[in-house]
Short mmCIF file of C-alpha atoms and ligand atoms in Angstrom, two decimals:
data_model
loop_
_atom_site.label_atom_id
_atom_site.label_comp_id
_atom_site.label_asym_id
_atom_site.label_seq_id
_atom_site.Cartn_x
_atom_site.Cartn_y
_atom_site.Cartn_z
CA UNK A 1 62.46 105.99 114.61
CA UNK A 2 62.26 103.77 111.23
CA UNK A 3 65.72 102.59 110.33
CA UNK A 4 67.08 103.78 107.04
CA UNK A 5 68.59 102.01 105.01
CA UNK A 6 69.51 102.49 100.87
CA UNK A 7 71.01 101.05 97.69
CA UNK A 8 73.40 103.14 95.54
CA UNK A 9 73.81 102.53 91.83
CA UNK A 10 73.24 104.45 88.62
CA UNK A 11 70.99 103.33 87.16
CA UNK A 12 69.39 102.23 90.17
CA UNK A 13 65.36 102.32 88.86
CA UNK A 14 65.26 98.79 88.45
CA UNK A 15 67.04 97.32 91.58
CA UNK A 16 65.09 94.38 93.34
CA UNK A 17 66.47 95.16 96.66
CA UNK A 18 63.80 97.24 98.49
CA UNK A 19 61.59 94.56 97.79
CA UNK A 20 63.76 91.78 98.87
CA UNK A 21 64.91 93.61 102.11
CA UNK A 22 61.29 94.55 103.12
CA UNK A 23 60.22 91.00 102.61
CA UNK A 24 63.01 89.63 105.39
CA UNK A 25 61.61 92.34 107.51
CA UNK A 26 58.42 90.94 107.17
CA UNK A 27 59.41 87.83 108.51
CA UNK A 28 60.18 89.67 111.95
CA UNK A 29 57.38 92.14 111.34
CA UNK A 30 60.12 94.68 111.46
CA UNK A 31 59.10 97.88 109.90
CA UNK A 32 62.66 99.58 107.79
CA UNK A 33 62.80 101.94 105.36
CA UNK A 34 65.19 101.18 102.52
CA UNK A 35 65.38 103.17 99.36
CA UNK A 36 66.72 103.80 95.72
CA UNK A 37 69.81 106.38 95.10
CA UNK A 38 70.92 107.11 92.18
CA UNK A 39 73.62 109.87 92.25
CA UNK A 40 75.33 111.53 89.50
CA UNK A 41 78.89 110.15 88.85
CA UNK A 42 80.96 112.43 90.82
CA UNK A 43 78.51 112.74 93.58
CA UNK A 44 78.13 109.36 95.23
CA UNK A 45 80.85 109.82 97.90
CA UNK A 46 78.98 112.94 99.32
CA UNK A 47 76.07 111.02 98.72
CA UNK A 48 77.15 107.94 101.45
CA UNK A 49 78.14 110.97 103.52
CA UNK A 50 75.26 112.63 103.54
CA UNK A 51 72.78 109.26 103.87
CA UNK A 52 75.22 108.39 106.92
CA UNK A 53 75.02 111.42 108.27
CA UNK A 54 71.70 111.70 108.43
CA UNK A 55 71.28 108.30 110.24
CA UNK A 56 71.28 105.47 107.55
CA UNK A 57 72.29 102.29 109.47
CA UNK A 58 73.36 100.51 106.36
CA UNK A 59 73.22 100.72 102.53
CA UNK A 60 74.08 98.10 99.91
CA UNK A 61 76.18 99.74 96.51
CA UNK A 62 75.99 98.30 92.95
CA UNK A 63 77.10 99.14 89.87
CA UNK A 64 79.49 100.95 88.71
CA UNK A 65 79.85 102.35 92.42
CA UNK A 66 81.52 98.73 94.16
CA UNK A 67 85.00 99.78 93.47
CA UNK A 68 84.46 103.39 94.80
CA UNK A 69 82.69 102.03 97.93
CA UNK A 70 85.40 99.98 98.50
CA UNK A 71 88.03 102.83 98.44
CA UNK A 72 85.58 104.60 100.97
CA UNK A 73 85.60 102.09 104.05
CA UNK A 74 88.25 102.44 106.31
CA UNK A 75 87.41 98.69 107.55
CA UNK A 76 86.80 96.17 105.49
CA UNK A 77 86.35 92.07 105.67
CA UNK A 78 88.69 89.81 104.48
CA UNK A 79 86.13 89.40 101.42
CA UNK A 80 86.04 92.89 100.84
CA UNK A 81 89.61 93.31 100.42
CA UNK A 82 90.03 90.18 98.16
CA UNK A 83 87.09 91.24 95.85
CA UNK A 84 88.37 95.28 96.00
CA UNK A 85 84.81 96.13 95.70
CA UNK A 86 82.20 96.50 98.72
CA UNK A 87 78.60 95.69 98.28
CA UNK A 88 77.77 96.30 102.15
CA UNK A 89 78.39 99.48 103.99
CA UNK A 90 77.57 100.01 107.40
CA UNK A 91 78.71 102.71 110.61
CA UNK A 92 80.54 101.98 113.39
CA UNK A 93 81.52 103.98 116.40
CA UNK A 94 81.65 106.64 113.38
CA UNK A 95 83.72 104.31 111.18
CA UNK A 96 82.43 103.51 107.30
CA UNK A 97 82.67 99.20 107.35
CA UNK A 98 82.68 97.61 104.12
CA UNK A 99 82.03 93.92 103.35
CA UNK A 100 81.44 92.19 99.68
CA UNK A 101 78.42 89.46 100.40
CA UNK A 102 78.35 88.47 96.23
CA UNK A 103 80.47 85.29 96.73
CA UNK A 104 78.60 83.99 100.18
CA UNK A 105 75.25 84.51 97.65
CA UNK A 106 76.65 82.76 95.14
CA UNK A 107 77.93 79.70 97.13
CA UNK A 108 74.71 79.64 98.94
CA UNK A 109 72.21 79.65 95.89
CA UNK A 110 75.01 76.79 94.29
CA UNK A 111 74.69 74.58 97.62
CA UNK A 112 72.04 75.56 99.86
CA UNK A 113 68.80 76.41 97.04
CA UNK A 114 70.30 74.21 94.38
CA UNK A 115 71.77 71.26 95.95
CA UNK A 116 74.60 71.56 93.82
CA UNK A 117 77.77 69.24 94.98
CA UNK A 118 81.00 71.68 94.84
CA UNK A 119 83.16 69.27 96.71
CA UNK A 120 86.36 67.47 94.58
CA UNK A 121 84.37 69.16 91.51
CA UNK A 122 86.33 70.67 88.54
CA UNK A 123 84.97 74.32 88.07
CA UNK A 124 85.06 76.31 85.25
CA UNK A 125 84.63 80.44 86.02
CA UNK A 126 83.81 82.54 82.76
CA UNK A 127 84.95 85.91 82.87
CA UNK A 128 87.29 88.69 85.01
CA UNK A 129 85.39 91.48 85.49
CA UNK A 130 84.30 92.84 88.95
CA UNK A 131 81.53 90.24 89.46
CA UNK A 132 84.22 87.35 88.95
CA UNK A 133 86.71 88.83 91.26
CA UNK A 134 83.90 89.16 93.78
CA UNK A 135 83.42 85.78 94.27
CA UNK A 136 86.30 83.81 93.75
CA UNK A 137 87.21 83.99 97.34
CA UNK A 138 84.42 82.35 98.21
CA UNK A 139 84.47 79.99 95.65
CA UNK A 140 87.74 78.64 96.22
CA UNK A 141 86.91 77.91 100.20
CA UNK A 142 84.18 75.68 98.31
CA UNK A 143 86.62 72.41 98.32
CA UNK A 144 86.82 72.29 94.55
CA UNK A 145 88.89 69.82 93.03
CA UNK A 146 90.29 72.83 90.73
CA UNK A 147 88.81 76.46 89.63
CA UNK A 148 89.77 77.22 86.03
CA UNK A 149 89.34 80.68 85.02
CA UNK A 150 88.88 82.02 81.21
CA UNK A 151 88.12 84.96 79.69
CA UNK A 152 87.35 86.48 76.22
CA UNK A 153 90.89 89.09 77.39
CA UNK A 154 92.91 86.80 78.56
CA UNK A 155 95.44 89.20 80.30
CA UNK A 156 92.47 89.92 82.65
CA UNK A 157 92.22 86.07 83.67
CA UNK A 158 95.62 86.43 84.15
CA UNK A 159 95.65 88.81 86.33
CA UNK A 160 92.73 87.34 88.47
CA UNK A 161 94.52 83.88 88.01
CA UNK A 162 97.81 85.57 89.94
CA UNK A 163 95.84 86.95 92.99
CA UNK A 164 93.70 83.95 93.91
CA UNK A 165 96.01 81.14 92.83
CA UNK A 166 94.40 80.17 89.87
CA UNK A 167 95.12 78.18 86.73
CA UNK A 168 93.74 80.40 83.82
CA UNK A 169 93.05 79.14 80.22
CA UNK A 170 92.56 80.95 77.10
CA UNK A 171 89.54 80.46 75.23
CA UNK A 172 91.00 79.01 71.95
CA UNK A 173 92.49 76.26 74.05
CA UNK A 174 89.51 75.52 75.93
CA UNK A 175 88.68 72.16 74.07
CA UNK A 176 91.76 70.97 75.38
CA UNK A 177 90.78 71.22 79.22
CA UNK A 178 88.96 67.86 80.37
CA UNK A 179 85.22 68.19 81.14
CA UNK A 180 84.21 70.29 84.10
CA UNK A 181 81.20 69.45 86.28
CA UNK A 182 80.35 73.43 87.08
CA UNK A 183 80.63 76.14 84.53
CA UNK A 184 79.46 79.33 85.53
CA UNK A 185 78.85 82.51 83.75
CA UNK A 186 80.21 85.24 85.39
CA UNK A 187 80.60 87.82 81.86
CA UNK A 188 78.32 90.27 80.83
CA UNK A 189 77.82 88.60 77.23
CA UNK A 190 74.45 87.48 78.69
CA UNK A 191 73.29 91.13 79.26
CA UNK A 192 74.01 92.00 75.14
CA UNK A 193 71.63 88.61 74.46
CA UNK A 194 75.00 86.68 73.29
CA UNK A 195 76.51 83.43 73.85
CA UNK A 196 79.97 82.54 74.79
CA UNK A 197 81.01 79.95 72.08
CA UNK A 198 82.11 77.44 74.80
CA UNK A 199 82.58 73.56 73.26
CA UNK A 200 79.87 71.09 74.35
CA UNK A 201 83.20 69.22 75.19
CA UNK A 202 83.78 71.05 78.19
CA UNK A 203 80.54 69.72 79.94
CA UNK A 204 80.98 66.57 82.11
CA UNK A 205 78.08 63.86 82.76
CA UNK A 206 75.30 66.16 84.63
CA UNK A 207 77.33 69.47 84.63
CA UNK A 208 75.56 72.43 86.21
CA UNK A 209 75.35 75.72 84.58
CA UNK A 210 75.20 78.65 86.13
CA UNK A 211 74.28 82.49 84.62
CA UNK A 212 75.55 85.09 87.10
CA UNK A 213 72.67 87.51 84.64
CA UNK A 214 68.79 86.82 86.01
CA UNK A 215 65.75 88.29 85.00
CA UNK A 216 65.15 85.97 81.39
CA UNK A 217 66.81 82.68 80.06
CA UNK A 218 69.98 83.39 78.54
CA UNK A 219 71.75 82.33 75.48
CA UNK A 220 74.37 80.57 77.62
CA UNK A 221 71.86 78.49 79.71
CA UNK A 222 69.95 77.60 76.21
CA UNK A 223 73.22 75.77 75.09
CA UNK A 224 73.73 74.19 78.46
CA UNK A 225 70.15 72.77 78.11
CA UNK A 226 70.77 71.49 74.66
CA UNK A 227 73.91 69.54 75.89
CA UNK A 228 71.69 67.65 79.09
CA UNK A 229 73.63 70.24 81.78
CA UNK A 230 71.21 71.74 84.63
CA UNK A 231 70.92 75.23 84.46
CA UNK A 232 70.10 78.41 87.13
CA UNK A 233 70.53 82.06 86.09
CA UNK A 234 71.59 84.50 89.07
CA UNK A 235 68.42 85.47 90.76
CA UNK A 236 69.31 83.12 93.84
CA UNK A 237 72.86 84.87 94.04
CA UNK A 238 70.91 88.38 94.05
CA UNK A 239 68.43 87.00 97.05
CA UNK A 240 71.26 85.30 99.23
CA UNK A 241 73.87 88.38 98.73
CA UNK A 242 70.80 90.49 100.14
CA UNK A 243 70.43 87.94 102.96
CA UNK A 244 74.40 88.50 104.05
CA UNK A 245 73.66 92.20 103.90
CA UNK A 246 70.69 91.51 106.07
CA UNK A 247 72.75 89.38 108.52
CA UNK A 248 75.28 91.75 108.74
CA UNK A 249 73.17 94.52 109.51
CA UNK A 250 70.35 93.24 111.91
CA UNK A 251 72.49 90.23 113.23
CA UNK A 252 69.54 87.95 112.08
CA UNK A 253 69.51 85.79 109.61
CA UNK A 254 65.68 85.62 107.03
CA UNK A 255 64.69 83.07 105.07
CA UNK A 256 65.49 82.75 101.42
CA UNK A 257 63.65 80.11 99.43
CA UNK A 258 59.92 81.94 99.87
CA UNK A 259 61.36 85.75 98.99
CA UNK A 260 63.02 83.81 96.12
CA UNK A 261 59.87 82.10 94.65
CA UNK A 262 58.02 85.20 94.76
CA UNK A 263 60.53 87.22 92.45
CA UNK A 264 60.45 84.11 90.24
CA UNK A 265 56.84 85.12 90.08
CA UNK A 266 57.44 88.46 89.14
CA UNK A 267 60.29 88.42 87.17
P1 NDP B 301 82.19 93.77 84.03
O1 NDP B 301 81.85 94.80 83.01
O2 NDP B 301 83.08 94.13 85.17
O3 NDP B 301 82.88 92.52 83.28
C1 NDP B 301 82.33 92.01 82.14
C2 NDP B 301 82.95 90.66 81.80
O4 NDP B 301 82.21 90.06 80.74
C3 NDP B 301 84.39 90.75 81.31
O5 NDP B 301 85.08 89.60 81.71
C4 NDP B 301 84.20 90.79 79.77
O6 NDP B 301 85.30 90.31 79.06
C5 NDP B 301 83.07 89.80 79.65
N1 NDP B 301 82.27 89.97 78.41
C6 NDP B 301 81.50 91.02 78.07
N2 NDP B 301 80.88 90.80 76.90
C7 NDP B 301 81.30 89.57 76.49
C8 NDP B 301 81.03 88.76 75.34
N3 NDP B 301 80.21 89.19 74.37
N4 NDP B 301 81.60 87.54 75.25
C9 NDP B 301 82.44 87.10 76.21
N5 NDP B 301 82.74 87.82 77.33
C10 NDP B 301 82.18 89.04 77.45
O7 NDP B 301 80.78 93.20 84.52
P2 NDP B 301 80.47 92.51 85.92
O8 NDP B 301 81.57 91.58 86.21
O9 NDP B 301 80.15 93.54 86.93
O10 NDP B 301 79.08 91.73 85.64
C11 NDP B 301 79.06 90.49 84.94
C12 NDP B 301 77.68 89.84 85.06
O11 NDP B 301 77.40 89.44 86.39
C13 NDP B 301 76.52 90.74 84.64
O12 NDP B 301 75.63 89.95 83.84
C14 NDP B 301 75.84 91.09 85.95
O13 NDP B 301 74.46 91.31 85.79
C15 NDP B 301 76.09 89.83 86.74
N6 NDP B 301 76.01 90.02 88.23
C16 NDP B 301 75.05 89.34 88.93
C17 NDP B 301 74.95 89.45 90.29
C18 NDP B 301 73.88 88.69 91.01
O14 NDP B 301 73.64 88.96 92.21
N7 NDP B 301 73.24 87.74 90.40
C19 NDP B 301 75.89 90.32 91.06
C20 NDP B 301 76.86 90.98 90.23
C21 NDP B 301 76.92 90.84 88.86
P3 NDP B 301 86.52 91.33 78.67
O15 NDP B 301 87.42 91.33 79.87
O16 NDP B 301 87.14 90.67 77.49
O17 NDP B 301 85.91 92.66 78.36
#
């Protein structure tokens, strides 16, 4: 029988993620069947039930459903419970698994598709909603010299600032931080078409940019352009996080870089 697998989110119309998940099972000539579902807001834990139930082997979970899929799993990975959101959900021996892959997809479009050098860098993380918190984990096993969190609420860096360890920085006193060498864009200010009002000040000598938001070039990675910094917007996070869900699932690891340069195409 086909394996099924799913993403949950609402909306869910526009998710990338059959695509990208048929196109690693190409490259084993593996025939799956992953789909879109999109429940109602009170309906998505009986949703997972029922697509478990019925045999689903694994299902990724998006927005705004992380946090709830999280609360579901009675195991999760280490990731998982530092993020408190799961991405990942698979069955074990009858048991709902949870994992968060965002942060190993970020880390491996920064290093692995960008070349990016993380090592004894100074890195600056925008933003404290539930995409941040996903991925500072993983960031800070990246050998950084320091991560710096801001964020337009402050409290919220804060609060992320207290569970991981962090040194957070209000906005206003931003221009007093020396330059960092990575800034990366982890707020949703991208998806409203704004900008975040950073100084060019913060920007060391070949800085690298990075919007968390893919699909179009966004105000933040125009002014990082303007001020000499390279840029990437997320779509390498999106393809890599898939490629953890893959591994996790099929214990076989695709390649990236061609699934990648097709949704370039398209998008
Ligand atoms: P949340 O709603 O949880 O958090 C939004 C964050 O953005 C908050 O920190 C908020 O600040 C900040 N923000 C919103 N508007 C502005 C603005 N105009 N100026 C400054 N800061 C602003 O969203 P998520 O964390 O879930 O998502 C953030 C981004 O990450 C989205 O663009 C999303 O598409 C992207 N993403 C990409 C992924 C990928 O695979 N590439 C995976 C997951 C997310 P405040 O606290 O003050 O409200």
């Amino acid at each position: 029988m086909t394996p099924k697998f799913a993403v949950f989110g609402q909306p869910i119309a526009h998710s990338k993620s059959p695509y990208i998940h048929q196109a690693f099972a190409a490259q084993r000539s593996q025939s799956l069947a992953y789909e879109r579902i999109g429940p109602e807001e009170n309906e998505f834990e009986d949703a997972v039930r029922t697509f478990f139930a019925e045999g689903g082997k694994g299902a990724n979970v998006t927005l705004p459903f992380k946090e709830r899929a999280y609360a579901m799993c009675e195991v999760r990975t280490e990731r998982a419970e530092q993020a408190q959101a799961v991405n990942t959900l698979w069955m074990e021996k009858g048991i709902l698994h949870g994992d968060n892959t965002d942060g190993a997809g970020l880390l491996a479009d920064m290093i692995r598709n960008l070349n990016w050098k993380l090592i004894n860098k100074r890195i600056l993380v925008v933003g404290a909603g539930g995409a941040v918190r996903g991925v500072l984990g993983c960031l800070l096993t990246a050998g950084a010299e320091e991560v710096v969190i801001t964020n337009r609420t402050y409290e919220r860096a804060q609060g992320l600032a207290e569970q991981f360890s962090l040194r957070a920085v209000a906005l206003e006193d931003l221009h007093q931080e020396a330059p960092f060498h990575i800034i990366i864009n982890g707020t949703s200010a991208s998806l409203a078409g704004e900008g975040l009002a950073l100084p060019s000040s913060l920007l060391a000598e070949n800085a690298c940019c990075y919007d968390m938001m893919y699909g179009e070039e966004t105000p933040f990675m125009q002014w990082a352009q303007r001020h000499g910094a390279q840029v990437s917007d997320g779509l390498g996070m999106l393809v890599q996080q898939a490629a953890e869900s893959f591994y996790r699932w099929h214990n076989w690891r695709p390649a990236t870089m061609a699934v990648l340069q097709s949704m370039r195409q398209q998008v």
